[in-house]
mmCIF file with all atom_site columns, C-alpha atoms in Angstrom:
data_model
loop_
_atom_site.group_PDB
_atom_site.id
_atom_site.type_symbol
_atom_site.label_atom_id
_atom_site.label_alt_id
_atom_site.label_comp_id
_atom_site.label_asym_id
_atom_site.label_entity_id
_atom_site.label_seq_id
_atom_site.pdbx_PDB_ins_code
_atom_site.Cartn_x
_atom_site.Cartn_y
_atom_site.Cartn_z
_atom_site.occupancy
_atom_site.B_iso_or_equiv
_atom_site.pdbx_formal_charge
_atom_site.auth_seq_id
_atom_site.auth_comp_id
_atom_site.auth_asym_id
_atom_site.auth_atom_id
_atom_site.pdbx_PDB_model_num
ATOM 1   C CA . MET A 1 1   ? -18.272 -0.567  -13.773 1.00 0.00 ? 737  MET A CA 1
ATOM 2   C CA . SER A 1 2   ? -16.931 -4.110  -13.458 1.00 0.00 ? 738  SER A CA 1
ATOM 3   C CA . THR A 1 3   ? -15.800 -4.986  -9.967  1.00 0.00 ? 739  THR A CA 1
ATOM 4   C CA . THR A 1 4   ? -16.080 -8.746  -10.172 1.00 0.00 ? 740  THR A CA 1
ATOM 5   C CA . PRO A 1 5   ? -13.090 -10.486 -8.596  1.00 0.00 ? 741  PRO A CA 1
ATOM 6   C CA . ASN A 1 6   ? -10.526 -12.549 -10.451 1.00 0.00 ? 742  ASN A CA 1
ATOM 7   C CA . LYS A 1 7   ? -11.452 -15.998 -11.644 1.00 0.00 ? 743  LYS A CA 1
ATOM 8   C CA . PRO A 1 8   ? -9.010  -18.733 -10.599 1.00 0.00 ? 744  PRO A CA 1
ATOM 9   C CA . VAL A 1 9   ? -6.689  -19.777 -13.394 1.00 0.00 ? 745  VAL A CA 1
ATOM 10  C CA . ALA A 1 10  ? -7.330  -23.452 -14.034 1.00 0.00 ? 746  ALA A CA 1
ATOM 11  C CA . GLY A 1 11  ? -4.551  -25.878 -14.790 1.00 0.00 ? 747  GLY A CA 1
ATOM 12  C CA . LYS A 1 12  ? -1.656  -23.440 -14.636 1.00 0.00 ? 748  LYS A CA 1
ATOM 13  C CA . LYS A 1 13  ? 0.642   -24.149 -11.766 1.00 0.00 ? 749  LYS A CA 1
ATOM 14  C CA . SER A 1 14  ? 4.402   -24.115 -11.689 1.00 0.00 ? 750  SER A CA 1
ATOM 15  C CA . ASP A 1 15  ? 6.224   -26.032 -8.983  1.00 0.00 ? 751  ASP A CA 1
ATOM 16  C CA . GLN A 1 16  ? 9.685   -25.384 -10.371 1.00 0.00 ? 752  GLN A CA 1
ATOM 17  C CA . GLY A 1 17  ? 12.126  -23.655 -8.060  1.00 0.00 ? 753  GLY A CA 1
ATOM 18  C CA . PHE A 1 18  ? 11.463  -21.963 -4.764  1.00 0.00 ? 754  PHE A CA 1
ATOM 19  C CA . VAL A 1 19  ? 7.871   -20.701 -5.007  1.00 0.00 ? 755  VAL A CA 1
ATOM 20  C CA . TYR A 1 20  ? 8.227   -18.378 -2.028  1.00 0.00 ? 756  TYR A CA 1
ATOM 21  C CA . LEU A 1 21  ? 11.096  -16.387 -3.574  1.00 0.00 ? 757  LEU A CA 1
ATOM 22  C CA . PRO A 1 22  ? 8.792   -13.714 -5.144  1.00 0.00 ? 758  PRO A CA 1
ATOM 23  C CA . LEU A 1 23  ? 6.986   -13.393 -1.803  1.00 0.00 ? 759  LEU A CA 1
ATOM 24  C CA . ILE A 1 24  ? 10.229  -12.794 0.102   1.00 0.00 ? 760  ILE A CA 1
ATOM 25  C CA . VAL A 1 25  ? 11.797  -10.519 -2.536  1.00 0.00 ? 761  VAL A CA 1
ATOM 26  C CA . GLY A 1 26  ? 8.503   -8.629  -2.894  1.00 0.00 ? 762  GLY A CA 1
ATOM 27  C CA . TRP A 1 27  ? 8.428   -8.043  0.843   1.00 0.00 ? 763  TRP A CA 1
ATOM 28  C CA . LEU A 1 28  ? 12.053  -6.886  1.022   1.00 0.00 ? 764  LEU A CA 1
ATOM 29  C CA . VAL A 1 29  ? 11.902  -4.675  -2.098  1.00 0.00 ? 765  VAL A CA 1
ATOM 30  C CA . PRO A 1 30  ? 8.546   -3.165  -3.116  1.00 0.00 ? 766  PRO A CA 1
ATOM 31  C CA . GLY A 1 31  ? 7.664   -4.470  -6.582  1.00 0.00 ? 767  GLY A CA 1
ATOM 32  C CA . GLY A 1 32  ? 10.628  -6.871  -6.522  1.00 0.00 ? 768  GLY A CA 1
ATOM 33  C CA . GLY A 1 33  ? 8.467   -9.983  -6.678  1.00 0.00 ? 769  GLY A CA 1
ATOM 34  C CA . HIS A 1 34  ? 6.866   -8.736  -9.887  1.00 0.00 ? 770  HIS A CA 1
ATOM 35  C CA . PHE A 1 35  ? 10.220  -7.724  -11.384 1.00 0.00 ? 771  PHE A CA 1
ATOM 36  C CA . LEU A 1 36  ? 11.464  -11.290 -10.764 1.00 0.00 ? 772  LEU A CA 1
ATOM 37  C CA . GLN A 1 37  ? 8.689   -12.582 -13.013 1.00 0.00 ? 773  GLN A CA 1
ATOM 38  C CA . GLY A 1 38  ? 9.114   -10.011 -15.751 1.00 0.00 ? 774  GLY A CA 1
ATOM 39  C CA . LYS A 1 39  ? 6.046   -7.964  -14.798 1.00 0.00 ? 775  LYS A CA 1
ATOM 40  C CA . TRP A 1 40  ? 7.914   -4.705  -15.245 1.00 0.00 ? 776  TRP A CA 1
ATOM 41  C CA . VAL A 1 41  ? 4.994   -2.270  -15.531 1.00 0.00 ? 777  VAL A CA 1
ATOM 42  C CA . ARG A 1 42  ? 3.088   -3.730  -12.599 1.00 0.00 ? 778  ARG A CA 1
ATOM 43  C CA . GLY A 1 43  ? 6.255   -3.877  -10.518 1.00 0.00 ? 779  GLY A CA 1
ATOM 44  C CA . THR A 1 44  ? 7.185   -0.286  -11.326 1.00 0.00 ? 780  THR A CA 1
ATOM 45  C CA . LEU A 1 45  ? 3.721   1.028   -10.470 1.00 0.00 ? 781  LEU A CA 1
ATOM 46  C CA . LEU A 1 46  ? 3.707   -0.913  -7.199  1.00 0.00 ? 782  LEU A CA 1
ATOM 47  C CA . ALA A 1 47  ? 7.225   0.216   -6.308  1.00 0.00 ? 783  ALA A CA 1
ATOM 48  C CA . VAL A 1 48  ? 6.493   3.869   -7.067  1.00 0.00 ? 784  VAL A CA 1
ATOM 49  C CA . SER A 1 49  ? 3.244   3.819   -5.082  1.00 0.00 ? 785  SER A CA 1
ATOM 50  C CA . ILE A 1 50  ? 4.644   2.074   -2.017  1.00 0.00 ? 786  ILE A CA 1
ATOM 51  C CA . VAL A 1 51  ? 7.991   3.905   -1.900  1.00 0.00 ? 787  VAL A CA 1
ATOM 52  C CA . ALA A 1 52  ? 6.299   7.275   -2.492  1.00 0.00 ? 788  ALA A CA 1
ATOM 53  C CA . MET A 1 53  ? 3.835   6.607   0.304   1.00 0.00 ? 789  MET A CA 1
ATOM 54  C CA . PHE A 1 54  ? 6.662   5.615   2.671   1.00 0.00 ? 790  PHE A CA 1
ATOM 55  C CA . VAL A 1 55  ? 8.854   8.609   1.742   1.00 0.00 ? 791  VAL A CA 1
ATOM 56  C CA . LEU A 1 56  ? 5.946   11.065  2.002   1.00 0.00 ? 792  LEU A CA 1
ATOM 57  C CA . GLY A 1 57  ? 5.159   9.598   5.417   1.00 0.00 ? 793  GLY A CA 1
ATOM 58  C CA . LEU A 1 58  ? 8.717   10.262  6.558   1.00 0.00 ? 794  LEU A CA 1
ATOM 59  C CA . ALA A 1 59  ? 8.636   13.739  4.958   1.00 0.00 ? 795  ALA A CA 1
ATOM 60  C CA . MET A 1 60  ? 5.558   14.513  7.063   1.00 0.00 ? 796  MET A CA 1
ATOM 61  C CA . GLN A 1 61  ? 7.683   13.592  10.105  1.00 0.00 ? 797  GLN A CA 1
ATOM 62  C CA . GLY A 1 62  ? 5.793   10.358  10.604  1.00 0.00 ? 798  GLY A CA 1
ATOM 63  C CA . LYS A 1 63  ? 7.140   8.128   13.337  1.00 0.00 ? 799  LYS A CA 1
ATOM 64  C CA . LEU A 1 64  ? 8.560   4.667   12.735  1.00 0.00 ? 800  LEU A CA 1
ATOM 65  C CA . TYR A 1 65  ? 7.482   2.183   15.380  1.00 0.00 ? 801  TYR A CA 1
ATOM 66  C CA . THR A 1 66  ? 10.612  0.900   17.094  1.00 0.00 ? 802  THR A CA 1
ATOM 67  C CA . SER A 1 67  ? 9.209   -1.031  20.014  1.00 0.00 ? 803  SER A CA 1
ATOM 68  C CA . ALA A 1 68  ? 6.005   -2.884  20.738  1.00 0.00 ? 804  ALA A CA 1
ATOM 69  C CA . GLN A 1 69  ? 4.798   -2.092  24.236  1.00 0.00 ? 805  GLN A CA 1
ATOM 70  C CA . ASP A 1 70  ? 1.049   -2.364  23.748  1.00 0.00 ? 806  ASP A CA 1
ATOM 71  C CA . ILE A 1 71  ? -1.353  -3.846  21.198  1.00 0.00 ? 807  ILE A CA 1
ATOM 72  C CA . LEU A 1 72  ? -1.384  -0.681  19.073  1.00 0.00 ? 808  LEU A CA 1
ATOM 73  C CA . GLY A 1 73  ? 2.410   -0.630  19.101  1.00 0.00 ? 809  GLY A CA 1
ATOM 74  C CA . ILE A 1 74  ? 2.532   -4.272  18.004  1.00 0.00 ? 810  ILE A CA 1
ATOM 75  C CA . LEU A 1 75  ? 0.103   -3.639  15.137  1.00 0.00 ? 811  LEU A CA 1
ATOM 76  C CA . GLY A 1 76  ? 1.910   -0.463  14.081  1.00 0.00 ? 812  GLY A CA 1
ATOM 77  C CA . MET A 1 77  ? 5.273   -2.180  14.110  1.00 0.00 ? 813  MET A CA 1
ATOM 78  C CA . ALA A 1 78  ? 3.889   -5.099  12.096  1.00 0.00 ? 814  ALA A CA 1
ATOM 79  C CA . GLY A 1 79  ? 2.596   -2.612  9.528   1.00 0.00 ? 815  GLY A CA 1
ATOM 80  C CA . ASP A 1 80  ? 5.893   -0.724  9.406   1.00 0.00 ? 816  ASP A CA 1
ATOM 81  C CA . MET A 1 81  ? 7.884   -3.930  8.977   1.00 0.00 ? 817  MET A CA 1
ATOM 82  C CA . GLY A 1 82  ? 5.798   -4.729  5.900   1.00 0.00 ? 818  GLY A CA 1
ATOM 83  C CA . THR A 1 83  ? 7.949   -2.274  3.965   1.00 0.00 ? 819  THR A CA 1
ATOM 84  C CA . GLY A 1 84  ? 10.926  -4.636  4.325   1.00 0.00 ? 820  GLY A CA 1
ATOM 85  C CA . LEU A 1 85  ? 14.275  -3.055  3.554   1.00 0.00 ? 821  LEU A CA 1
ATOM 86  C CA . LEU A 1 86  ? 12.801  0.463   3.547   1.00 0.00 ? 822  LEU A CA 1
ATOM 87  C CA . TYR A 1 87  ? 12.010  0.049   7.237   1.00 0.00 ? 823  TYR A CA 1
ATOM 88  C CA . LEU A 1 88  ? 15.369  -1.482  8.107   1.00 0.00 ? 824  LEU A CA 1
ATOM 89  C CA . VAL A 1 89  ? 17.374  1.161   6.206   1.00 0.00 ? 825  VAL A CA 1
ATOM 90  C CA . SER A 1 90  ? 15.304  3.994   7.686   1.00 0.00 ? 826  SER A CA 1
ATOM 91  C CA . ARG A 1 91  ? 15.836  2.607   11.176  1.00 0.00 ? 827  ARG A CA 1
ATOM 92  C CA . ALA A 1 92  ? 19.567  2.330   10.514  1.00 0.00 ? 828  ALA A CA 1
ATOM 93  C CA . LEU A 1 93  ? 19.673  5.954   9.316   1.00 0.00 ? 829  LEU A CA 1
ATOM 94  C CA . GLY A 1 94  ? 17.681  7.139   12.336  1.00 0.00 ? 830  GLY A CA 1
ATOM 95  C CA . LEU A 1 95  ? 14.767  8.414   10.240  1.00 0.00 ? 831  LEU A CA 1
ATOM 96  C CA . GLY A 1 96  ? 11.332  8.724   11.817  1.00 0.00 ? 832  GLY A CA 1
ATOM 97  C CA . SER A 1 97  ? 12.731  8.509   15.319  1.00 0.00 ? 833  SER A CA 1
ATOM 98  C CA . GLN A 1 98  ? 11.810  11.971  16.645  1.00 0.00 ? 834  GLN A CA 1
ATOM 99  C CA . PRO A 1 99  ? 8.371   11.973  18.259  1.00 0.00 ? 835  PRO A CA 1
ATOM 100 C CA . THR A 1 100 ? 6.358   14.978  17.058  1.00 0.00 ? 836  THR A CA 1
ATOM 101 C CA . GLN A 1 101 ? 2.866   16.051  18.065  1.00 0.00 ? 837  GLN A CA 1
ATOM 102 C CA . THR A 1 102 ? 1.451   17.522  14.878  1.00 0.00 ? 838  THR A CA 1
ATOM 103 C CA . THR A 1 103 ? -1.431  16.592  12.622  1.00 0.00 ? 839  THR A CA 1
ATOM 104 C CA . PHE A 1 104 ? 0.988   16.010  9.759   1.00 0.00 ? 840  PHE A CA 1
ATOM 105 C CA . ALA A 1 105 ? 3.067   13.635  11.870  1.00 0.00 ? 841  ALA A CA 1
ATOM 106 C CA . ASP A 1 106 ? -0.073  11.586  12.481  1.00 0.00 ? 842  ASP A CA 1
ATOM 107 C CA . TYR A 1 107 ? -0.795  11.525  8.755   1.00 0.00 ? 843  TYR A CA 1
ATOM 108 C CA . GLY A 1 108 ? 2.807   10.510  8.133   1.00 0.00 ? 844  GLY A CA 1
ATOM 109 C CA . LYS A 1 109 ? 2.614   7.663   10.634  1.00 0.00 ? 845  LYS A CA 1
ATOM 110 C CA . VAL A 1 110 ? -0.501  6.325   8.897   1.00 0.00 ? 846  VAL A CA 1
ATOM 111 C CA . PHE A 1 111 ? 1.112   6.682   5.461   1.00 0.00 ? 847  PHE A CA 1
ATOM 112 C CA . ILE A 1 112 ? 4.094   4.598   6.628   1.00 0.00 ? 848  ILE A CA 1
ATOM 113 C CA . VAL A 1 113 ? 1.956   1.851   8.189   1.00 0.00 ? 849  VAL A CA 1
ATOM 114 C CA . VAL A 1 114 ? -0.333  1.651   5.145   1.00 0.00 ? 850  VAL A CA 1
ATOM 115 C CA . ALA A 1 115 ? 2.679   1.536   2.802   1.00 0.00 ? 851  ALA A CA 1
ATOM 116 C CA . GLY A 1 116 ? 3.801   -1.565  4.704   1.00 0.00 ? 852  GLY A CA 1
ATOM 117 C CA . LEU A 1 117 ? 0.384   -3.192  4.508   1.00 0.00 ? 853  LEU A CA 1
ATOM 118 C CA . LEU A 1 118 ? 0.106   -2.451  0.785   1.00 0.00 ? 854  LEU A CA 1
ATOM 119 C CA . ASN A 1 119 ? 3.559   -3.963  0.262   1.00 0.00 ? 855  ASN A CA 1
ATOM 120 C CA . ILE A 1 120 ? 2.409   -7.168  1.937   1.00 0.00 ? 856  ILE A CA 1
ATOM 121 C CA . ILE A 1 121 ? -0.574  -7.302  -0.449  1.00 0.00 ? 857  ILE A CA 1
ATOM 122 C CA . ALA A 1 122 ? 1.797   -6.755  -3.388  1.00 0.00 ? 858  ALA A CA 1
ATOM 123 C CA . ALA A 1 123 ? 4.154   -9.498  -2.168  1.00 0.00 ? 859  ALA A CA 1
ATOM 124 C CA . VAL A 1 124 ? 1.258   -11.966 -1.828  1.00 0.00 ? 860  VAL A CA 1
ATOM 125 C CA . ASP A 1 125 ? 0.158   -10.994 -5.357  1.00 0.00 ? 861  ASP A CA 1
ATOM 126 C CA . ALA A 1 126 ? 3.658   -11.813 -6.622  1.00 0.00 ? 862  ALA A CA 1
ATOM 127 C CA . HIS A 1 127 ? 3.400   -15.196 -4.902  1.00 0.00 ? 863  HIS A CA 1
ATOM 128 C CA . ASN A 1 128 ? 0.043   -15.814 -6.577  1.00 0.00 ? 864  ASN A CA 1
ATOM 129 C CA . LEU A 1 129 ? 1.597   -14.999 -9.946  1.00 0.00 ? 865  LEU A CA 1
ATOM 130 C CA . ARG A 1 130 ? 4.380   -17.466 -9.217  1.00 0.00 ? 866  ARG A CA 1
ATOM 131 C CA . THR A 1 131 ? 2.054   -20.291 -8.268  1.00 0.00 ? 867  THR A CA 1
ATOM 132 C CA . GLY A 1 132 ? -0.240  -19.647 -11.219 1.00 0.00 ? 868  GLY A CA 1
ATOM 133 C CA . ARG A 1 133 ? -3.208  -18.628 -9.102  1.00 0.00 ? 869  ARG A CA 1
ATOM 134 C CA . LYS A 1 134 ? -3.221  -15.328 -10.987 1.00 0.00 ? 870  LYS A CA 1
ATOM 135 C CA . GLN A 1 135 ? -2.191  -14.325 -14.505 1.00 0.00 ? 871  GLN A CA 1
ATOM 136 C CA . MET B 2 1   ? 8.835   19.068  6.166   1.00 0.00 ? 1371 MET B CA 1
ATOM 137 C CA . PHE B 2 2   ? 6.056   18.168  3.747   1.00 0.00 ? 1372 PHE B CA 1
ATOM 138 C CA . GLN B 2 3   ? 2.751   19.724  4.844   1.00 0.00 ? 1373 GLN B CA 1
ATOM 139 C CA . PRO B 2 4   ? -0.064  18.941  2.405   1.00 0.00 ? 1374 PRO B CA 1
ATOM 140 C CA . SER B 2 5   ? -3.579  20.208  2.974   1.00 0.00 ? 1375 SER B CA 1
ATOM 141 C CA . HIS B 2 6   ? -6.002  17.687  4.412   1.00 0.00 ? 1376 HIS B CA 1
ATOM 142 C CA . PHE B 2 7   ? -7.628  17.157  1.029   1.00 0.00 ? 1377 PHE B CA 1
ATOM 143 C CA . ALA B 2 8   ? -4.263  16.782  -0.719  1.00 0.00 ? 1378 ALA B CA 1
ATOM 144 C CA . ALA B 2 9   ? -3.346  14.099  1.831   1.00 0.00 ? 1379 ALA B CA 1
ATOM 145 C CA . VAL B 2 10  ? -6.624  12.303  1.049   1.00 0.00 ? 1380 VAL B CA 1
ATOM 146 C CA . LEU B 2 11  ? -5.900  12.493  -2.692  1.00 0.00 ? 1381 LEU B CA 1
ATOM 147 C CA . LEU B 2 12  ? -2.354  11.162  -2.285  1.00 0.00 ? 1382 LEU B CA 1
ATOM 148 C CA . PHE B 2 13  ? -3.471  8.346   -0.006  1.00 0.00 ? 1383 PHE B CA 1
ATOM 149 C CA . ALA B 2 14  ? -6.307  7.392   -2.364  1.00 0.00 ? 1384 ALA B CA 1
ATOM 150 C CA . LEU B 2 15  ? -4.045  7.507   -5.425  1.00 0.00 ? 1385 LEU B CA 1
ATOM 151 C CA . PHE B 2 16  ? -1.368  5.189   -4.023  1.00 0.00 ? 1386 PHE B CA 1
ATOM 152 C CA . ALA B 2 17  ? -3.743  2.767   -2.303  1.00 0.00 ? 1387 ALA B CA 1
ATOM 153 C CA . SER B 2 18  ? -5.985  2.548   -5.388  1.00 0.00 ? 1388 SER B CA 1
ATOM 154 C CA . THR B 2 19  ? -2.998  1.838   -7.629  1.00 0.00 ? 1389 THR B CA 1
ATOM 155 C CA . VAL B 2 20  ? -1.961  -1.123  -5.469  1.00 0.00 ? 1390 VAL B CA 1
ATOM 156 C CA . PHE B 2 21  ? -5.540  -2.379  -5.098  1.00 0.00 ? 1391 PHE B CA 1
ATOM 157 C CA . GLY B 2 22  ? -6.131  -2.190  -8.842  1.00 0.00 ? 1392 GLY B CA 1
ATOM 158 C CA . ILE B 2 23  ? -2.976  -4.101  -9.747  1.00 0.00 ? 1393 ILE B CA 1
ATOM 159 C CA . THR B 2 24  ? -3.319  -6.777  -7.102  1.00 0.00 ? 1394 THR B CA 1
ATOM 160 C CA . MET B 2 25  ? -7.059  -7.443  -7.192  1.00 0.00 ? 1395 MET B CA 1
ATOM 161 C CA . ARG B 2 26  ? -7.633  -7.785  -10.941 1.00 0.00 ? 1396 ARG B CA 1
ATOM 162 C CA . ASP B 2 27  ? -5.820  -9.689  -13.675 1.00 0.00 ? 1397 ASP B CA 1
ATOM 163 C CA . THR B 2 28  ? -6.028  -7.704  -16.916 1.00 0.00 ? 1398 THR B CA 1
ATOM 164 C CA . PRO B 2 29  ? -4.769  -4.141  -17.453 1.00 0.00 ? 1399 PRO B CA 1
ATOM 165 C CA . GLN B 2 30  ? -8.190  -2.799  -18.392 1.00 0.00 ? 1400 GLN B CA 1
ATOM 166 C CA . ARG B 2 31  ? -9.880  -4.309  -15.358 1.00 0.00 ? 1401 ARG B CA 1
ATOM 167 C CA . MET B 2 32  ? -6.989  -3.160  -13.143 1.00 0.00 ? 1402 MET B CA 1
ATOM 168 C CA . PHE B 2 33  ? -7.457  0.414   -14.327 1.00 0.00 ? 1403 PHE B CA 1
ATOM 169 C CA . ARG B 2 34  ? -11.222 0.312   -13.874 1.00 0.00 ? 1404 ARG B CA 1
ATOM 170 C CA . TYR B 2 35  ? -11.007 -1.202  -10.401 1.00 0.00 ? 1405 TYR B CA 1
ATOM 171 C CA . GLY B 2 36  ? -8.282  1.288   -9.389  1.00 0.00 ? 1406 GLY B CA 1
ATOM 172 C CA . ALA B 2 37  ? -10.453 4.185   -10.576 1.00 0.00 ? 1407 ALA B CA 1
ATOM 173 C CA . TYR B 2 38  ? -13.433 2.696   -8.719  1.00 0.00 ? 1408 TYR B CA 1
ATOM 174 C CA . CYS B 2 39  ? -11.421 2.460   -5.478  1.00 0.00 ? 1409 CYS B CA 1
ATOM 175 C CA . PHE B 2 40  ? -10.081 6.007   -5.927  1.00 0.00 ? 1410 PHE B CA 1
ATOM 176 C CA . ILE B 2 41  ? -13.593 7.411   -6.347  1.00 0.00 ? 1411 ILE B CA 1
ATOM 177 C CA . LEU B 2 42  ? -14.815 5.479   -3.305  1.00 0.00 ? 1412 LEU B CA 1
ATOM 178 C CA . PHE B 2 43  ? -11.871 6.678   -1.164  1.00 0.00 ? 1413 PHE B CA 1
ATOM 179 C CA . VAL B 2 44  ? -12.263 10.335  -2.095  1.00 0.00 ? 1414 VAL B CA 1
ATOM 180 C CA . GLY B 2 45  ? -16.058 10.260  -2.219  1.00 0.00 ? 1415 GLY B CA 1
ATOM 181 C CA . SER B 2 46  ? -16.408 8.643   1.193   1.00 0.00 ? 1416 SER B CA 1
ATOM 182 C CA . ALA B 2 47  ? -13.934 11.149  2.675   1.00 0.00 ? 1417 ALA B CA 1
ATOM 183 C CA . ILE B 2 48  ? -16.005 14.046  1.318   1.00 0.00 ? 1418 ILE B CA 1
ATOM 184 C CA . VAL B 2 49  ? -19.309 12.556  2.523   1.00 0.00 ? 1419 VAL B CA 1
ATOM 185 C CA . LEU B 2 50  ? -17.917 11.789  5.998   1.00 0.00 ? 1420 LEU B CA 1
ATOM 186 C CA . SER B 2 51  ? -16.424 15.288  6.208   1.00 0.00 ? 1421 SER B CA 1
ATOM 187 C CA . TRP B 2 52  ? -19.818 16.871  5.545   1.00 0.00 ? 1422 TRP B CA 1
ATOM 188 C CA . LEU B 2 53  ? -21.461 14.528  8.062   1.00 0.00 ? 1423 LEU B CA 1
ATOM 189 C CA . MET B 2 54  ? -18.921 15.479  10.729  1.00 0.00 ? 1424 MET B CA 1
ATOM 190 C CA . LEU B 2 55  ? -19.450 19.161  9.958   1.00 0.00 ? 1425 LEU B CA 1
ATOM 191 C CA . LEU B 2 56  ? -23.205 18.749  10.390  1.00 0.00 ? 1426 LEU B CA 1
ATOM 192 C CA . ILE B 2 57  ? -22.766 16.789  13.625  1.00 0.00 ? 1427 ILE B CA 1
ATOM 193 C CA . ALA B 2 58  ? -20.398 19.431  15.009  1.00 0.00 ? 1428 ALA B CA 1
ATOM 194 C CA . ARG B 2 59  ? -22.996 22.181  14.549  1.00 0.00 ? 1429 ARG B CA 1
#
């Protein structure tokens, strides 16, 4: 099974326009950075994966971090904020605000944090596509 | 409230994380699929192995 990493794409770099736009859009809307560049299948798969993980986390009564009082809170909030608009809209709707002490709530909290971290990876990937570092 | 079994939660987590890893870490569809499948097997396989280890330690 091939697991060799990507080779850098030589000589393909575009400096036209604002190169950080896919990064910002990809952070705000999962898969948005790929949609901007016409990568519809990749964007759809990323969006479905990240949104499903976030929604399942909320459905398991996972908690959204709302304040950072210690190092774990800071890290958790940073992870949650990786989901961009999903986090902001959920906060505005009051979702994930009830603290619950169940195993499923712990799973849900992890699902939400990991969805945010995966979205950051996807946004950086969109930026790499924009700069020509990746095909 | 959604209450999957522990193993179903592992499968869901592995599926979504592997999809993102595959797409973002490789640059052609075939290699994306293969790397995603590789990550999925590692996620699920390591969860099963660690579960058995914890069971043996607990005894």
